[in-house]
PDB file of C-alpha atoms and ligand atoms in Angstrom:
ATOM      1  CA  UNK U 148     -43.884  25.482  -6.785  1.00  0.00           C
ATOM      2  CA  UNK U 149     -40.292  24.769  -5.900  1.00  0.00           C
ATOM      3  CA  UNK U 150     -38.244  27.880  -5.986  1.00  0.00           C
ATOM      4  CA  UNK U 151     -34.567  27.929  -6.825  1.00  0.00           C
ATOM      5  CA  UNK U 152     -31.968  29.737  -4.725  1.00  0.00           C
ATOM      6  CA  UNK U 153     -29.514  32.483  -5.636  1.00  0.00           C
ATOM      7  CA  UNK U 154     -26.800  29.805  -5.655  1.00  0.00           C
ATOM      8  CA  UNK U 155     -28.790  27.737  -8.180  1.00  0.00           C
ATOM      9  CA  UNK U 156     -29.150  30.756 -10.464  1.00  0.00           C
ATOM     10  CA  UNK U 157     -25.459  31.643 -10.122  1.00  0.00           C
ATOM     11  CA  UNK U 158     -24.509  28.063 -11.000  1.00  0.00           C
ATOM     12  CA  UNK U 159     -26.719  28.152 -14.091  1.00  0.00           C
ATOM     13  CA  UNK U 160     -25.326  31.508 -15.193  1.00  0.00           C
ATOM     14  CA  UNK U 161     -21.665  30.759 -14.540  1.00  0.00           C
ATOM     15  CA  UNK U 162     -21.433  28.315 -17.440  1.00  0.00           C
ATOM     16  CA  UNK U 163     -23.073  30.692 -19.958  1.00  0.00           C
ATOM     17  CA  UNK U 164     -21.242  32.521 -22.740  1.00  0.00           C
ATOM     18  CA  UNK U 165     -24.021  34.913 -23.659  1.00  0.00           C
ATOM     19  CA  UNK U 166     -27.097  35.992 -21.713  1.00  0.00           C
ATOM     20  CA  UNK U 167     -30.243  37.934 -22.635  1.00  0.00           C
ATOM     21  CA  UNK U 168     -31.804  39.813 -19.722  1.00  0.00           C
ATOM     22  CA  UNK U 169     -35.426  40.905 -20.100  1.00  0.00           C
ATOM     23  CA  UNK U 170     -37.216  43.626 -18.113  1.00  0.00           C
ATOM     24  CA  UNK U 171     -40.987  44.112 -17.914  1.00  0.00           C
ATOM     25  CA  UNK U 172     -43.073  46.481 -20.014  1.00  0.00           C
ATOM     26  CA  UNK U 173     -43.182  50.144 -18.940  1.00  0.00           C
ATOM     27  CA  UNK U 174     -39.973  49.468 -17.020  1.00  0.00           C
ATOM     28  CA  UNK U 175     -39.622  50.781 -13.481  1.00  0.00           C
ATOM     29  CA  UNK U 176     -36.321  51.243 -11.634  1.00  0.00           C
ATOM     30  CA  UNK U 177     -36.597  47.790  -9.998  1.00  0.00           C
ATOM     31  CA  UNK U 178     -36.820  45.826 -13.241  1.00  0.00           C
ATOM     32  CA  UNK U 179     -34.298  48.031 -15.036  1.00  0.00           C
ATOM     33  CA  UNK U 180     -31.906  48.285 -12.060  1.00  0.00           C
ATOM     34  CA  UNK U 181     -32.091  44.508 -11.650  1.00  0.00           C
ATOM     35  CA  UNK U 182     -31.382  43.978 -15.343  1.00  0.00           C
ATOM     36  CA  UNK U 183     -28.461  46.391 -15.470  1.00  0.00           C
ATOM     37  CA  UNK U 184     -26.942  45.195 -12.175  1.00  0.00           C
ATOM     38  CA  UNK U 185     -27.013  41.566 -13.315  1.00  0.00           C
ATOM     39  CA  UNK U 186     -25.860  42.572 -16.795  1.00  0.00           C
ATOM     40  CA  UNK U 187     -22.816  44.393 -15.452  1.00  0.00           C
ATOM     41  CA  UNK U 188     -21.942  41.476 -13.163  1.00  0.00           C
ATOM     42  CA  UNK U 189     -22.090  38.985 -16.047  1.00  0.00           C
ATOM     43  CA  UNK U 190     -20.139  41.341 -18.313  1.00  0.00           C
ATOM     44  CA  UNK U 191     -17.466  41.542 -15.598  1.00  0.00           C
ATOM     45  CA  UNK U 192     -17.160  37.745 -15.922  1.00  0.00           C
ATOM     46  CA  UNK U 193     -16.516  38.170 -19.655  1.00  0.00           C
ATOM     47  CA  UNK U 194     -19.941  37.168 -20.936  1.00  0.00           C
ATOM     48  CA  UNK U 195     -21.782  38.721 -23.855  1.00  0.00           C
ATOM     49  CA  UNK U 196     -24.805  40.478 -22.391  1.00  0.00           C
ATOM     50  CA  UNK U 197     -27.856  42.242 -23.770  1.00  0.00           C
ATOM     51  CA  UNK U 198     -30.605  43.871 -21.689  1.00  0.00           C
ATOM     52  CA  UNK U 199     -33.974  44.824 -23.161  1.00  0.00           C
ATOM     53  CA  UNK U 200     -37.552  45.773 -22.318  1.00  0.00           C
ATOM     54  CA  UNK U 201     -40.604  45.423 -24.582  1.00  0.00           C
ATOM     55  CA  UNK U 202     -42.013  48.293 -26.607  1.00  0.00           C
ATOM     56  CA  UNK U 203     -40.334  51.399 -27.964  1.00  0.00           C
ATOM     57  CA  UNK U 204     -40.892  53.892 -25.145  1.00  0.00           C
ATOM     58  CA  UNK U 205     -37.759  55.877 -24.387  1.00  0.00           C
ATOM     59  CA  UNK U 206     -36.572  55.698 -20.815  1.00  0.00           C
ATOM     60  CA  UNK U 207     -37.173  58.527 -18.362  1.00  0.00           C
ATOM     61  CA  UNK U 208     -33.954  60.537 -17.909  1.00  0.00           C
ATOM     62  CA  UNK U 209     -33.171  59.165 -14.439  1.00  0.00           C
ATOM     63  CA  UNK U 210     -33.347  55.543 -15.553  1.00  0.00           C
ATOM     64  CA  UNK U 211     -31.448  56.250 -18.781  1.00  0.00           C
ATOM     65  CA  UNK U 212     -28.623  57.641 -16.614  1.00  0.00           C
ATOM     66  CA  UNK U 213     -28.192  54.408 -14.618  1.00  0.00           C
ATOM     67  CA  UNK U 214     -24.760  52.784 -14.948  1.00  0.00           C
ATOM     68  CA  UNK U 215     -24.739  49.940 -17.450  1.00  0.00           C
ATOM     69  CA  UNK U 216     -27.383  51.508 -19.688  1.00  0.00           C
ATOM     70  CA  UNK U 217     -24.981  50.863 -22.588  1.00  0.00           C
ATOM     71  CA  UNK U 218     -25.971  47.187 -22.290  1.00  0.00           C
ATOM     72  CA  UNK U 219     -29.519  48.054 -23.436  1.00  0.00           C
ATOM     73  CA  UNK U 220     -30.635  47.075 -26.929  1.00  0.00           C
ATOM     74  CA  UNK U 221     -33.963  48.050 -28.534  1.00  0.00           C
ATOM     75  CA  UNK U 222     -36.620  45.330 -28.313  1.00  0.00           C
ATOM     76  CA  UNK U 223     -36.550  44.851 -32.082  1.00  0.00           C
ATOM     77  CA  UNK U 224     -32.792  44.215 -32.099  1.00  0.00           C
ATOM     78  CA  UNK U 225     -32.567  41.571 -29.381  1.00  0.00           C
ATOM     79  CA  UNK U 226     -30.323  38.700 -30.501  1.00  0.00           C
ATOM     80  CA  UNK U 227     -31.827  36.147 -28.098  1.00  0.00           C
ATOM     81  CA  UNK U 228     -29.033  34.173 -26.446  1.00  0.00           C
ATOM     82  CA  UNK U 229     -29.353  30.539 -25.243  1.00  0.00           C
ATOM     83  CA  UNK U 230     -29.680  31.715 -21.629  1.00  0.00           C
ATOM     84  CA  UNK U 231     -32.460  34.231 -20.902  1.00  0.00           C
ATOM     85  CA  UNK U 232     -33.297  35.879 -17.589  1.00  0.00           C
ATOM     86  CA  UNK U 233     -36.559  37.638 -16.734  1.00  0.00           C
ATOM     87  CA  UNK U 234     -36.299  40.194 -13.919  1.00  0.00           C
ATOM     88  CA  UNK U 235     -39.239  41.556 -11.876  1.00  0.00           C
ATOM     89  CA  UNK U 236     -41.912  40.285 -14.293  1.00  0.00           C
ATOM     90  CA  UNK U 237     -44.767  38.558 -12.435  1.00  0.00           C
ATOM     91  CA  UNK U 238     -45.998  36.802 -15.586  1.00  0.00           C
ATOM     92  CA  UNK U 239     -44.667  35.960 -19.047  1.00  0.00           C
ATOM     93  CA  UNK U 240     -47.210  38.454 -20.392  1.00  0.00           C
ATOM     94  CA  UNK U 241     -45.331  41.302 -18.701  1.00  0.00           C
ATOM     95  CA  UNK U 242     -42.517  40.680 -21.227  1.00  0.00           C
ATOM     96  CA  UNK U 243     -45.017  41.288 -24.055  1.00  0.00           C
ATOM     97  CA  UNK U 244     -43.388  40.624 -27.444  1.00  0.00           C
ATOM     98  CA  UNK U 245     -40.100  39.653 -25.752  1.00  0.00           C
ATOM     99  CA  UNK U 246     -41.876  36.669 -24.213  1.00  0.00           C
ATOM    100  CA  UNK U 247     -41.145  34.908 -27.487  1.00  0.00           C
ATOM    101  CA  UNK U 248     -37.395  35.572 -27.066  1.00  0.00           C
ATOM    102  CA  UNK U 249     -37.623  34.211 -23.523  1.00  0.00           C
ATOM    103  CA  UNK U 250     -39.606  31.180 -24.641  1.00  0.00           C
ATOM    104  CA  UNK U 251     -37.092  30.048 -27.245  1.00  0.00           C
ATOM    105  CA  UNK U 252     -34.053  30.248 -24.935  1.00  0.00           C
ATOM    106  CA  UNK U 253     -32.602  26.897 -23.851  1.00  0.00           C
ATOM    107  CA  UNK U 254     -32.322  28.007 -20.222  1.00  0.00           C
ATOM    108  CA  UNK U 255     -35.015  30.347 -18.908  1.00  0.00           C
ATOM    109  CA  UNK U 256     -34.407  31.918 -15.515  1.00  0.00           C
ATOM    110  CA  UNK U 257     -37.078  33.871 -13.635  1.00  0.00           C
ATOM    111  CA  UNK U 258     -35.984  36.247 -10.851  1.00  0.00           C
ATOM    112  CA  UNK U 259     -38.842  38.009  -9.078  1.00  0.00           C
ATOM    113  CA  UNK U 260     -40.414  39.043  -5.755  1.00  0.00           C
ATOM    114  CA  UNK U 261     -44.112  39.189  -6.718  1.00  0.00           C
ATOM    115  CA  UNK U 262     -46.207  36.894  -4.535  1.00  0.00           C
ATOM    116  CA  UNK U 263     -48.487  36.163  -7.508  1.00  0.00           C
ATOM    117  CA  UNK U 264     -45.618  34.808  -9.658  1.00  0.00           C
ATOM    118  CA  UNK U 265     -46.235  31.090 -10.134  1.00  0.00           C
ATOM    119  CA  UNK U 266     -43.034  30.596 -12.140  1.00  0.00           C
ATOM    120  CA  UNK U 267     -42.593  30.433 -15.906  1.00  0.00           C
ATOM    121  CA  UNK U 268     -38.920  29.516 -16.346  1.00  0.00           C
ATOM    122  CA  UNK U 269     -36.831  26.375 -16.300  1.00  0.00           C
ATOM    123  CA  UNK U 270     -35.377  27.859 -13.086  1.00  0.00           C
ATOM    124  CA  UNK U 271     -37.556  30.113 -10.928  1.00  0.00           C
ATOM    125  CA  UNK U 272     -35.958  32.162  -8.138  1.00  0.00           C
ATOM    126  CA  UNK U 273     -39.006  33.830  -6.609  1.00  0.00           C
ATOM    127  CA  UNK U 274     -38.886  35.295  -3.109  1.00  0.00           C
ATOM    128  CA  UNK U 275     -41.929  37.345  -2.026  1.00  0.00           C
ATOM    129  CA  UNK U 276     -40.213  38.152   1.268  1.00  0.00           C
ATOM    130  CA  UNK U 277     -37.849  40.452  -0.642  1.00  0.00           C
ATOM    131  CA  UNK U 278     -38.877  44.104  -0.965  1.00  0.00           C
ATOM    132  CA  UNK U 279     -37.507  44.232  -4.500  1.00  0.00           C
ATOM    133  CA  UNK U 280     -36.076  42.066  -7.256  1.00  0.00           C
ATOM    134  CA  UNK U 281     -32.828  44.058  -7.180  1.00  0.00           C
ATOM    135  CA  UNK U 282     -31.969  42.640  -3.725  1.00  0.00           C
ATOM    136  CA  UNK U 283     -32.355  39.135  -5.155  1.00  0.00           C
ATOM    137  CA  UNK U 284     -29.977  40.090  -7.964  1.00  0.00           C
ATOM    138  CA  UNK U 285     -27.495  41.262  -5.316  1.00  0.00           C
ATOM    139  CA  UNK U 286     -27.610  37.765  -3.780  1.00  0.00           C
ATOM    140  CA  UNK U 287     -26.784  36.317  -7.210  1.00  0.00           C
ATOM    141  CA  UNK U 288     -23.934  38.799  -7.702  1.00  0.00           C
ATOM    142  CA  UNK U 289     -22.541  37.630  -4.352  1.00  0.00           C
ATOM    143  CA  UNK U 290     -22.909  33.970  -5.321  1.00  0.00           C
ATOM    144  CA  UNK U 291     -21.116  34.670  -8.608  1.00  0.00           C
ATOM    145  CA  UNK U 292     -18.229  36.114  -6.612  1.00  0.00           C
ATOM    146  CA  UNK U 293     -18.397  39.396  -8.509  1.00  0.00           C
ATOM    147  CA  UNK U 294     -17.226  42.457  -6.594  1.00  0.00           C
ATOM    148  CA  UNK U 295     -20.008  44.847  -5.602  1.00  0.00           C
ATOM    149  CA  UNK U 296     -18.769  47.870  -7.515  1.00  0.00           C
ATOM    150  CA  UNK U 297     -20.344  51.299  -7.233  1.00  0.00           C
ATOM    151  CA  UNK U 298     -22.044  51.013 -10.679  1.00  0.00           C
ATOM    152  CA  UNK U 299     -23.613  47.638  -9.795  1.00  0.00           C
ATOM    153  CA  UNK U 300     -24.598  48.885  -6.330  1.00  0.00           C
ATOM    154  CA  UNK U 301     -26.219  51.979  -7.857  1.00  0.00           C
ATOM    155  CA  UNK U 302     -28.487  49.830 -10.024  1.00  0.00           C
ATOM    156  CA  UNK U 303     -29.499  47.683  -7.050  1.00  0.00           C
ATOM    157  CA  UNK U 304     -30.141  50.845  -5.036  1.00  0.00           C
ATOM    158  CA  UNK U 305     -32.447  52.172  -7.778  1.00  0.00           C
ATOM    159  CA  UNK U 306     -34.704  49.140  -7.368  1.00  0.00           C
ATOM    160  CA  UNK U 307     -34.502  49.121  -3.571  1.00  0.00           C
ATOM    161  CA  UNK U 308     -35.219  52.800  -2.960  1.00  0.00           C
ATOM    162  CA  UNK U 309     -38.172  52.936  -5.348  1.00  0.00           C
ATOM    163  CA  UNK U 310     -39.862  49.607  -4.476  1.00  0.00           C
ATOM    164  CA  UNK U 311     -39.707  50.522  -0.765  1.00  0.00           C
ATOM    165  CA  UNK U 312     -41.046  54.058  -1.347  1.00  0.00           C
ATOM    166  CA  UNK U 313     -37.815  55.606  -0.020  1.00  0.00           C
ATOM    167  CA  UNK U 314     -37.701  52.884   2.668  1.00  0.00           C
ATOM    168  CA  UNK U 315     -41.132  53.894   3.986  1.00  0.00           C
ATOM    169  CA  UNK U 316     -42.367  50.297   3.902  1.00  0.00           C
ATOM    170  CA  UNK U 317     -38.977  48.571   3.839  1.00  0.00           C
ATOM    171  CA  UNK U 318     -38.573  45.345   5.783  1.00  0.00           C
ATOM    172  CA  UNK U 319     -35.591  45.004   8.187  1.00  0.00           C
ATOM    173  CA  UNK U 320     -33.379  43.120   5.708  1.00  0.00           C
ATOM    174  CA  UNK U 321     -33.569  46.002   3.241  1.00  0.00           C
ATOM    175  CA  UNK U 322     -31.736  48.324   5.625  1.00  0.00           C
ATOM    176  CA  UNK U 323     -28.862  45.865   5.739  1.00  0.00           C
ATOM    177  CA  UNK U 324     -28.804  45.811   1.934  1.00  0.00           C
ATOM    178  CA  UNK U 325     -28.912  49.611   1.844  1.00  0.00           C
ATOM    179  CA  UNK U 326     -25.932  49.813   4.197  1.00  0.00           C
ATOM    180  CA  UNK U 327     -23.870  47.635   1.864  1.00  0.00           C
ATOM    181  CA  UNK U 328     -24.885  49.641  -1.194  1.00  0.00           C
ATOM    182  CA  UNK U 329     -24.048  52.998   0.376  1.00  0.00           C
ATOM    183  CA  UNK U 330     -20.731  51.644   1.656  1.00  0.00           C
ATOM    184  CA  UNK U 331     -19.999  50.509  -1.916  1.00  0.00           C
ATOM    185  CA  UNK U 332     -20.154  54.172  -2.905  1.00  0.00           C
ATOM    186  CA  UNK U 333     -23.731  54.786  -4.045  1.00  0.00           C
ATOM    187  CA  UNK U 334     -24.719  58.456  -3.966  1.00  0.00           C
ATOM    188  CA  UNK U 335     -28.031  57.750  -2.244  1.00  0.00           C
ATOM    189  CA  UNK U 336     -29.192  61.342  -1.936  1.00  0.00           C
ATOM    190  CA  UNK U 337     -28.701  62.101  -5.624  1.00  0.00           C
ATOM    191  CA  UNK U 338     -30.312  58.879  -6.884  1.00  0.00           C
ATOM    192  CA  UNK U 339     -33.271  59.192  -4.488  1.00  0.00           C
ATOM    193  CA  UNK U 340     -33.893  62.712  -5.744  1.00  0.00           C
ATOM    194  CA  UNK U 341     -33.527  61.766  -9.416  1.00  0.00           C
ATOM    195  CA  UNK U 342     -35.728  58.680  -9.173  1.00  0.00           C
ATOM    196  CA  UNK U 343     -38.401  59.825  -6.710  1.00  0.00           C
ATOM    197  CA  UNK U 344     -38.388  63.573  -6.155  1.00  0.00           C
ATOM    198  CA  UNK U 345     -37.996  65.048  -9.639  1.00  0.00           C
ATOM    199  CA  UNK U 346     -40.666  66.185 -12.078  1.00  0.00           C
ATOM    200  CA  UNK U 347     -40.556  68.323 -15.198  1.00  0.00           C
ATOM    201  CA  UNK U 348     -42.077  71.746 -14.490  1.00  0.00           C
ATOM    202  CA  UNK U 349     -44.953  70.897 -16.860  1.00  0.00           C
ATOM    203  CA  UNK U 350     -46.019  68.170 -14.422  1.00  0.00           C
ATOM    204  CA  UNK U 351     -47.065  70.807 -11.871  1.00  0.00           C
ATOM    205  CA  UNK U 352     -49.945  71.818 -14.103  1.00  0.00           C
ATOM    206  CA  UNK U 353     -51.169  68.248 -14.510  1.00  0.00           C
ATOM    207  CA  UNK U 354     -50.817  67.435 -10.822  1.00  0.00           C
ATOM    208  CA  UNK U 355     -52.657  70.568  -9.756  1.00  0.00           C
ATOM    209  CA  UNK U 356     -55.510  69.822 -12.175  1.00  0.00           C
ATOM    210  CA  UNK U 357     -55.792  66.257 -10.884  1.00  0.00           C
ATOM    211  CA  UNK U 358     -55.889  67.434  -7.266  1.00  0.00           C
ATOM    212  CA  UNK U 359     -58.319  70.280  -8.027  1.00  0.00           C
ATOM    213  CA  UNK U 360     -60.764  67.879  -9.704  1.00  0.00           C
ATOM    214  CA  UNK U 361     -60.583  65.201  -7.000  1.00  0.00           C
ATOM    215  CA  UNK U 362     -63.870  64.162  -5.378  1.00  0.00           C
ATOM    216  CA  UNK U 363     -64.383  62.740  -1.900  1.00  0.00           C
ATOM    217  CA  UNK U 364     -67.296  60.334  -1.431  1.00  0.00           C
ATOM    218  CA  UNK U 365     -67.494  59.616   2.276  1.00  0.00           C
ATOM    219  CA  UNK U 366     -70.331  57.089   2.035  1.00  0.00           C
ATOM    220  CA  UNK U 367     -68.370  54.727  -0.217  1.00  0.00           C
ATOM    221  CA  UNK U 368     -66.960  51.431   1.058  1.00  0.00           C
ATOM    222  CA  UNK U 369     -69.327  51.273   4.035  1.00  0.00           C
ATOM    223  CA  UNK U 370     -68.350  54.767   5.138  1.00  0.00           C
ATOM    224  CA  UNK U 371     -64.578  54.245   4.874  1.00  0.00           C
ATOM    225  CA  UNK U 372     -64.588  56.749   2.013  1.00  0.00           C
ATOM    226  CA  UNK U 373     -63.364  56.966  -1.582  1.00  0.00           C
ATOM    227  CA  UNK U 374     -61.301  59.759  -3.108  1.00  0.00           C
ATOM    228  CA  UNK U 375     -60.961  59.781  -6.888  1.00  0.00           C
ATOM    229  CA  UNK U 376     -59.879  61.938  -9.784  1.00  0.00           C
ATOM    230  CA  UNK U 377     -59.913  61.716 -13.555  1.00  0.00           C
ATOM    231  CA  UNK U 378     -57.150  62.557 -16.034  1.00  0.00           C
ATOM    232  CA  UNK U 379     -58.732  63.223 -19.450  1.00  0.00           C
ATOM    233  CA  UNK U 380     -56.846  62.118 -22.561  1.00  0.00           C
ATOM    234  CA  UNK U 381     -55.696  65.620 -23.523  1.00  0.00           C
ATOM    235  CA  UNK U 382     -54.173  66.191 -20.081  1.00  0.00           C
ATOM    236  CA  UNK U 383     -52.649  62.719 -19.934  1.00  0.00           C
ATOM    237  CA  UNK U 384     -51.050  63.150 -23.373  1.00  0.00           C
ATOM    238  CA  UNK U 385     -49.342  66.312 -22.171  1.00  0.00           C
ATOM    239  CA  UNK U 386     -47.163  64.345 -19.757  1.00  0.00           C
ATOM    240  CA  UNK U 387     -44.376  61.774 -20.082  1.00  0.00           C
ATOM    241  CA  UNK U 388     -45.612  58.176 -19.695  1.00  0.00           C
ATOM    242  CA  UNK U 389     -43.752  57.572 -16.450  1.00  0.00           C
ATOM    243  CA  UNK U 390     -45.012  60.786 -14.860  1.00  0.00           C
ATOM    244  CA  UNK U 391     -48.620  59.600 -14.860  1.00  0.00           C
ATOM    245  CA  UNK U 392     -47.705  56.617 -12.659  1.00  0.00           C
ATOM    246  CA  UNK U 393     -47.225  58.819  -9.598  1.00  0.00           C
ATOM    247  CA  UNK U 394     -50.589  60.630  -9.679  1.00  0.00           C
ATOM    248  CA  UNK U 395     -52.265  57.948  -7.560  1.00  0.00           C
ATOM    249  CA  UNK U 396     -49.603  58.542  -4.906  1.00  0.00           C
ATOM    250  CA  UNK U 397     -50.778  62.152  -4.593  1.00  0.00           C
ATOM    251  CA  UNK U 398     -54.483  61.305  -4.503  1.00  0.00           C
ATOM    252  CA  UNK U 399     -54.123  58.491  -1.988  1.00  0.00           C
ATOM    253  CA  UNK U 400     -52.705  60.852   0.636  1.00  0.00           C
ATOM    254  CA  UNK U 401     -56.271  62.050   1.454  1.00  0.00           C
ATOM    255  CA  UNK U 402     -56.673  60.963   5.077  1.00  0.00           C
ATOM    256  CA  UNK U 403     -60.477  61.120   4.775  1.00  0.00           C
ATOM    257  CA  UNK U 404     -60.672  58.137   2.449  1.00  0.00           C
ATOM    258  CA  UNK U 405     -59.622  54.497   2.825  1.00  0.00           C
ATOM    259  CA  UNK U 406     -59.712  53.953  -0.952  1.00  0.00           C
ATOM    260  CA  UNK U 407     -58.218  56.105  -3.714  1.00  0.00           C
ATOM    261  CA  UNK U 408     -58.775  55.859  -7.464  1.00  0.00           C
ATOM    262  CA  UNK U 409     -57.277  57.648 -10.455  1.00  0.00           C
ATOM    263  CA  UNK U 410     -58.912  57.286 -13.879  1.00  0.00           C
ATOM    264  CA  UNK U 411     -56.450  57.812 -16.734  1.00  0.00           C
ATOM    265  CA  UNK U 412     -57.885  58.129 -20.229  1.00  0.00           C
ATOM    266  CA  UNK U 413     -55.166  56.371 -22.240  1.00  0.00           C
ATOM    267  CA  UNK U 414     -57.182  56.573 -25.488  1.00  0.00           C
ATOM    268  CA  UNK U 415     -60.362  58.612 -25.993  1.00  0.00           C
ATOM    269  CA  UNK U 416     -63.096  56.730 -24.117  1.00  0.00           C
ATOM    270  CA  UNK U 417     -60.684  54.105 -22.749  1.00  0.00           C
ATOM    271  CA  UNK U 418     -59.564  54.378 -19.119  1.00  0.00           C
ATOM    272  CA  UNK U 419     -56.914  52.704 -16.979  1.00  0.00           C
ATOM    273  CA  UNK U 420     -57.972  52.857 -13.357  1.00  0.00           C
ATOM    274  CA  UNK U 421     -55.496  52.674 -10.461  1.00  0.00           C
ATOM    275  CA  UNK U 422     -56.862  51.691  -7.038  1.00  0.00           C
ATOM    276  CA  UNK U 423     -55.145  51.955  -3.646  1.00  0.00           C
ATOM    277  CA  UNK U 424     -56.282  51.258  -0.101  1.00  0.00           C
ATOM    278  CA  UNK U 425     -54.705  51.875   3.281  1.00  0.00           C
ATOM    279  CA  UNK U 426     -55.767  49.354   5.933  1.00  0.00           C
ATOM    280  CA  UNK U 427     -59.110  47.629   5.543  1.00  0.00           C
ATOM    281  CA  UNK U 428     -60.486  47.426   2.000  1.00  0.00           C
ATOM    282  CA  UNK U 429     -59.282  44.711  -0.415  1.00  0.00           C
ATOM    283  CA  UNK U 430     -59.095  46.584  -3.708  1.00  0.00           C
ATOM    284  CA  UNK U 431     -58.456  43.419  -5.714  1.00  0.00           C
ATOM    285  CA  UNK U 432     -62.144  42.605  -5.156  1.00  0.00           C
ATOM    286  CA  UNK U 433     -63.126  45.917  -6.760  1.00  0.00           C
ATOM    287  CA  UNK U 434     -60.654  45.466  -9.622  1.00  0.00           C
ATOM    288  CA  UNK U 435     -61.829  41.916 -10.285  1.00  0.00           C
ATOM    289  CA  UNK U 436     -65.422  43.156 -10.508  1.00  0.00           C
ATOM    290  CA  UNK U 437     -64.252  45.113 -13.586  1.00  0.00           C
ATOM    291  CA  UNK U 438     -62.031  42.344 -14.977  1.00  0.00           C
ATOM    292  CA  UNK U 439     -58.772  43.624 -13.480  1.00  0.00           C
ATOM    293  CA  UNK U 440     -56.546  42.436 -10.641  1.00  0.00           C
ATOM    294  CA  UNK U 441     -53.497  43.152  -8.516  1.00  0.00           C
ATOM    295  CA  UNK U 442     -52.682  43.230  -4.825  1.00  0.00           C
ATOM    296  CA  UNK U 443     -54.823  43.797  -1.711  1.00  0.00           C
ATOM    297  CA  UNK U 444     -53.629  47.400  -1.335  1.00  0.00           C
ATOM    298  CA  UNK U 445     -52.866  48.187  -4.992  1.00  0.00           C
ATOM    299  CA  UNK U 446     -54.763  47.036  -8.033  1.00  0.00           C
ATOM    300  CA  UNK U 447     -56.231  48.263 -11.293  1.00  0.00           C
ATOM    301  CA  UNK U 448     -58.529  47.644 -14.210  1.00  0.00           C
ATOM    302  CA  UNK U 449     -59.499  49.006 -17.633  1.00  0.00           C
ATOM    303  CA  UNK U 450     -62.942  50.286 -18.638  1.00  0.00           C
ATOM    304  CA  UNK U 451     -64.583  52.096 -21.554  1.00  0.00           C
ATOM    305  CA  UNK U 452     -67.035  55.000 -21.483  1.00  0.00           C
ATOM    306  CA  UNK U 453     -67.303  58.697 -20.742  1.00  0.00           C
ATOM    307  CA  UNK U 454     -65.753  60.110 -17.578  1.00  0.00           C
ATOM    308  CA  UNK U 455     -69.197  60.266 -15.977  1.00  0.00           C
ATOM    309  CA  UNK U 456     -70.008  56.678 -16.929  1.00  0.00           C
ATOM    310  CA  UNK U 457     -66.781  55.135 -15.678  1.00  0.00           C
ATOM    311  CA  UNK U 458     -66.766  57.033 -12.383  1.00  0.00           C
ATOM    312  CA  UNK U 459     -70.461  56.235 -11.794  1.00  0.00           C
ATOM    313  CA  UNK U 460     -69.719  52.543 -12.363  1.00  0.00           C
ATOM    314  CA  UNK U 461     -67.043  52.593  -9.658  1.00  0.00           C
ATOM    315  CA  UNK U 462     -69.286  54.499  -7.239  1.00  0.00           C
ATOM    316  CA  UNK U 463     -71.990  51.862  -7.707  1.00  0.00           C
ATOM    317  CA  UNK U 464     -69.463  49.071  -7.177  1.00  0.00           C
ATOM    318  CA  UNK U 465     -68.282  50.516  -3.847  1.00  0.00           C
ATOM    319  CA  UNK U 466     -71.799  51.167  -2.612  1.00  0.00           C
ATOM    320  CA  UNK U 467     -71.582  54.950  -2.648  1.00  0.00           C
ATOM    321  CA  UNK U 468     -74.717  56.824  -1.686  1.00  0.00           C
ATOM    322  CA  UNK U 469     -75.085  58.958  -4.857  1.00  0.00           C
ATOM    323  CA  UNK U 470     -78.059  60.059  -6.980  1.00  0.00           C
TER     324      UNK U 470
HETATM  325 MN1   MN D1830     -40.274  45.110  -8.104  1.00  0.00          MN
END
């Protein structure tokens, strides 16, 4: 795959009159921040811009408060301009029904940092060495010659701070980007708190139930250990969709286990399973066993059955010594 550069993307965008920017399903702050940062930059150049994500979920409050959110249009009302840009989507499938809008654009630009992205545009700017897609958008903003205003910088910061886990696993270049963003006026403390350290009070109940029900199976994964918990449908339905994403981050803090799993019952009898590992176990192998996939340290799969059946299937797959 030949990947384009930020300058190539800027050159392709500069001649456009109207651009459709598409974010991935169940948008996170990197895809949305990337979309809104690029959208504001193109709007500053006088272009007509629309930003959209598939589905009809309403945005979590923190993301809805990002500058440029007025550029968002509901998925069903997307006009579909001749130039379309996909941000932070590793595959066309991640755009769901908006993949059709992307597919019929004359120029299709892919901007992403997922190593698994093999390119699905007429111009693919894919850089897995970047911690987030938003930093790639910043390079394009620079190439376009658009001033890095505080609203644009805030959207880039949203992607950077969340995709690096508050800079916990940030690579050196990201600190240079962060310096620029903060110097452009981003209120880093407030946005970090809103995006990463805020939960509705009702979440406490769910989180405590998930932690209370967690099981540690030390014999799993050749003795490296597995910690897992289940979130039954009734409990899962009591929380906002984005709030359930962070449960695995609580469970995986167990130092006794190399691998962590959270089973979320999205529909009665249907489970989405999140897997994480720390240092040694490749969880894509486990996910693939069940028809899923992902990254070495973070993957997932879907499975049907009762809570006992689906957890027993995982325990068997990781060689746990259970009755
Ligand atoms: Mn990302």
